[in-house]
Amino acid sequence: MTVRPIRLFPDEVLRVRCPEVETFDDELRRLVADMVETMRAAPGVGLAAPQVGVERRVMVVDLSAGEDPAQLHVFVNPRIVEEEGSIADVEGCLSIPGISEKVERPQRVRVEARDLAGERFELAAEDWLARAICHETDHLDGVLFVDRLRGLRREKVRRQLRKMAAEVEEAVLS
Ligand SMILES: [Zn+2]
């Protein structure tokens, strides 16, 4: 298992709509093992494949941040099939360090996905687990949590993001 570098905003891989996984092979298992290792090292509670530069519909979530193996969820080709309610809470992202804001998300979701063996499963989740699942599935469509902000909050974060992008550009040029 290897900790892979986490791609940071404004890396273009974070804007890709990732294609589905079709082959459930060793390469996929290696990717997931590395993603789990990378998420734990960060530490974080969720990670999507494009965040390590891989354009595939794969994501991992572990609200215990490595404390409880039972809380590790691996989703391949996930699809949210039901949403219910709405709740706003503070969210951040490993690819956008230093920014956290209140985002509105469904309170409950039902997600359909494949496991590492290609077997289909369904999971009902609420509150923080539902939030993490929504955040990570967004990544697979090139959507970041900052895209979901509204009003003044959105304006404030846009300024911060522009500054962040300019700093990256400057670092590349110098
Ligand atoms: Zn994220």
Short mmCIF file of C-alpha atoms and ligand atoms in Angstrom, two decimals:
data_model
loop_
_atom_site.label_atom_id
_atom_site.label_comp_id
_atom_site.label_asym_id
_atom_site.label_seq_id
_atom_site.Cartn_x
_atom_site.Cartn_y
_atom_site.Cartn_z
CA MET A 1 0.00 0.00 0.00
CA THR A 2 1.31 3.38 -0.98
CA VAL A 3 0.29 6.86 0.06
CA ARG A 4 -0.29 8.70 -3.22
CA PRO A 5 -0.02 12.48 -3.57
CA ILE A 6 -3.38 14.23 -3.21
CA ARG A 7 -4.24 16.49 -6.15
CA LEU A 8 -5.04 20.01 -5.05
CA PHE A 9 -7.32 22.68 -6.47
CA PRO A 10 -7.10 23.95 -9.24
CA ASP A 11 -5.79 20.66 -10.70
CA GLU A 12 -7.88 19.88 -13.78
CA VAL A 13 -8.27 16.20 -12.87
CA LEU A 14 -10.67 17.39 -10.15
CA ARG A 15 -13.03 18.65 -12.90
CA VAL A 16 -13.27 15.42 -14.88
CA ARG A 17 -16.48 13.42 -15.13
CA CYS A 18 -14.94 10.00 -14.44
CA PRO A 19 -15.88 6.91 -16.46
CA GLU A 20 -17.19 3.77 -14.78
CA VAL A 21 -14.97 0.87 -13.76
CA GLU A 22 -15.47 -2.12 -16.04
CA THR A 23 -12.72 -4.47 -14.90
CA PHE A 24 -12.55 -5.65 -11.31
CA ASP A 25 -8.91 -6.66 -11.28
CA ASP A 26 -5.69 -6.36 -9.26
CA GLU A 27 -5.14 -2.84 -10.50
CA LEU A 28 -8.48 -1.78 -9.01
CA ARG A 29 -7.66 -3.51 -5.72
CA ARG A 30 -4.27 -1.78 -5.64
CA LEU A 31 -5.91 1.59 -6.34
CA VAL A 32 -8.39 1.11 -3.49
CA ALA A 33 -5.69 -0.07 -1.05
CA ASP A 34 -3.63 3.02 -1.90
CA MET A 35 -6.66 5.30 -1.58
CA VAL A 36 -7.43 3.92 1.89
CA GLU A 37 -3.79 4.42 2.91
CA THR A 38 -3.78 7.95 1.47
CA MET A 39 -7.06 8.86 3.21
CA ARG A 40 -5.75 7.58 6.55
CA ALA A 41 -2.42 9.35 6.21
CA ALA A 42 -4.07 12.69 5.42
CA PRO A 43 -6.04 12.07 7.70
CA GLY A 44 -9.45 12.32 6.10
CA VAL A 45 -12.85 10.63 6.17
CA GLY A 46 -13.31 10.22 2.43
CA LEU A 47 -11.38 10.15 -0.82
CA ALA A 48 -12.34 9.84 -4.48
CA ALA A 49 -10.09 8.42 -7.22
CA PRO A 50 -9.64 11.72 -9.13
CA GLN A 51 -8.11 13.16 -5.93
CA VAL A 52 -5.16 10.83 -6.52
CA GLY A 53 -5.22 11.57 -10.26
CA VAL A 54 -7.15 8.49 -11.37
CA GLU A 55 -10.18 9.10 -13.59
CA ARG A 56 -12.38 6.25 -12.40
CA ARG A 57 -15.65 6.05 -10.43
CA VAL A 58 -14.11 4.76 -7.20
CA MET A 59 -14.37 6.24 -3.70
CA VAL A 60 -13.68 5.32 -0.10
CA VAL A 61 -15.33 6.64 3.05
CA ASP A 62 -14.35 6.02 6.67
CA LEU A 63 -15.89 8.34 9.23
CA SER A 64 -13.71 6.80 11.95
CA ALA A 65 -10.56 7.98 10.09
CA GLY A 66 -8.93 4.57 10.46
CA GLU A 67 -10.03 3.88 14.06
CA ASP A 68 -12.69 1.30 13.25
CA PRO A 69 -12.26 -1.07 10.26
CA ALA A 70 -16.03 -1.71 10.24
CA GLN A 71 -16.60 1.88 9.16
CA LEU A 72 -14.58 1.61 5.97
CA HIS A 73 -16.80 1.67 2.90
CA VAL A 74 -15.52 1.09 -0.64
CA PHE A 75 -17.77 2.14 -3.51
CA VAL A 76 -17.17 1.36 -7.15
CA ASN A 77 -19.50 2.99 -9.71
CA PRO A 78 -21.72 4.45 -6.94
CA ARG A 79 -25.06 5.98 -7.77
CA ILE A 80 -27.31 7.81 -5.35
CA VAL A 81 -30.75 6.38 -5.98
CA GLU A 82 -32.73 8.08 -3.22
CA GLU A 83 -32.39 11.32 -1.30
CA GLU A 84 -34.43 12.62 1.58
CA GLY A 85 -34.44 15.73 3.72
CA SER A 86 -31.86 18.47 3.81
CA ILE A 87 -29.30 19.52 6.37
CA ALA A 88 -26.55 22.16 6.35
CA ASP A 89 -23.23 21.48 8.03
CA VAL A 90 -19.58 22.42 7.76
CA GLU A 91 -17.64 20.52 5.15
CA GLY A 92 -14.05 20.55 3.91
CA CYS A 93 -12.05 18.74 1.26
CA LEU A 94 -8.54 17.27 1.20
CA SER A 95 -8.08 18.83 -2.24
CA ILE A 96 -8.97 22.33 -1.02
CA PRO A 97 -6.99 22.70 2.21
CA GLY A 98 -7.83 25.62 4.45
CA ILE A 99 -11.43 26.12 3.29
CA SER A 100 -14.44 24.79 5.12
CA GLU A 101 -18.00 26.04 4.77
CA LYS A 102 -21.56 25.07 5.50
CA VAL A 103 -23.04 23.03 2.66
CA GLU A 104 -26.58 21.82 2.26
CA ARG A 105 -26.88 18.06 1.70
CA PRO A 106 -29.61 15.44 1.86
CA GLN A 107 -30.09 14.08 5.38
CA ARG A 108 -30.58 10.54 4.12
CA VAL A 109 -29.46 8.79 0.96
CA ARG A 110 -29.58 5.35 -0.51
CA VAL A 111 -26.57 4.49 -2.63
CA GLU A 112 -26.17 1.66 -5.05
CA ALA A 113 -22.63 0.52 -5.96
CA ARG A 114 -20.32 -2.39 -6.73
CA ASP A 115 -17.77 -3.80 -4.32
CA LEU A 116 -14.21 -4.81 -5.22
CA ALA A 117 -15.43 -8.15 -6.54
CA GLY A 118 -17.94 -6.42 -8.82
CA GLU A 119 -20.92 -7.46 -6.67
CA ARG A 120 -23.77 -4.98 -6.51
CA PHE A 121 -24.80 -3.69 -3.07
CA GLU A 122 -26.98 -1.00 -1.58
CA LEU A 123 -26.38 1.12 1.48
CA ALA A 124 -28.74 3.42 3.35
CA ALA A 125 -26.90 6.27 5.05
CA GLU A 126 -27.82 9.32 7.05
CA ASP A 127 -26.28 12.47 8.49
CA TRP A 128 -22.46 12.44 8.28
CA LEU A 129 -22.24 9.23 6.29
CA ALA A 130 -24.80 10.55 3.80
CA ARG A 131 -22.86 13.82 3.59
CA ALA A 132 -19.55 12.04 2.96
CA ILE A 133 -21.14 9.85 0.27
CA CYS A 134 -22.63 12.91 -1.48
CA HIS A 135 -19.33 14.79 -1.28
CA GLU A 136 -17.36 11.89 -2.77
CA THR A 137 -19.87 11.03 -5.52
CA ASP A 138 -19.74 14.71 -6.52
CA HIS A 139 -15.97 14.32 -7.01
CA LEU A 140 -16.61 11.55 -9.55
CA ASP A 141 -18.57 14.08 -11.63
CA GLY A 142 -15.93 16.80 -11.28
CA VAL A 143 -18.02 18.71 -8.73
CA LEU A 144 -16.40 20.24 -5.62
CA PHE A 145 -18.20 21.21 -2.42
CA VAL A 146 -17.43 24.87 -3.09
CA ASP A 147 -19.62 24.63 -6.20
CA ARG A 148 -22.58 23.98 -3.94
CA LEU A 149 -22.25 27.18 -1.91
CA ARG A 150 -24.72 30.00 -2.41
CA GLY A 151 -24.85 33.76 -1.86
CA LEU A 152 -22.23 35.58 0.20
CA ARG A 153 -20.53 32.37 1.23
CA ARG A 154 -19.99 31.53 -2.43
CA GLU A 155 -18.50 34.98 -3.13
CA LYS A 156 -16.13 34.76 -0.18
CA VAL A 157 -14.91 31.31 -1.15
CA ARG A 158 -14.53 32.32 -4.81
CA ARG A 159 -12.10 35.03 -3.75
CA GLN A 160 -10.13 32.54 -1.63
CA LEU A 161 -10.04 30.06 -4.52
CA ARG A 162 -8.86 32.68 -7.01
CA LYS A 163 -6.04 33.57 -4.63
CA MET A 164 -5.17 29.88 -4.21
CA ALA A 165 -5.11 29.35 -8.01
CA ALA A 166 -2.92 32.45 -8.50
CA GLU A 167 -0.46 31.18 -5.90
CA VAL A 168 -0.23 27.82 -7.67
CA GLU A 169 0.38 29.58 -10.99
CA GLU A 170 3.08 31.75 -9.45
CA ALA A 171 4.80 28.69 -7.95
CA VAL A 172 4.79 27.01 -11.37
CA LEU A 173 6.17 30.10 -13.14
CA SER A 174 8.94 30.87 -10.67
ZN ZN B 1 -13.36 16.34 -1.37
#
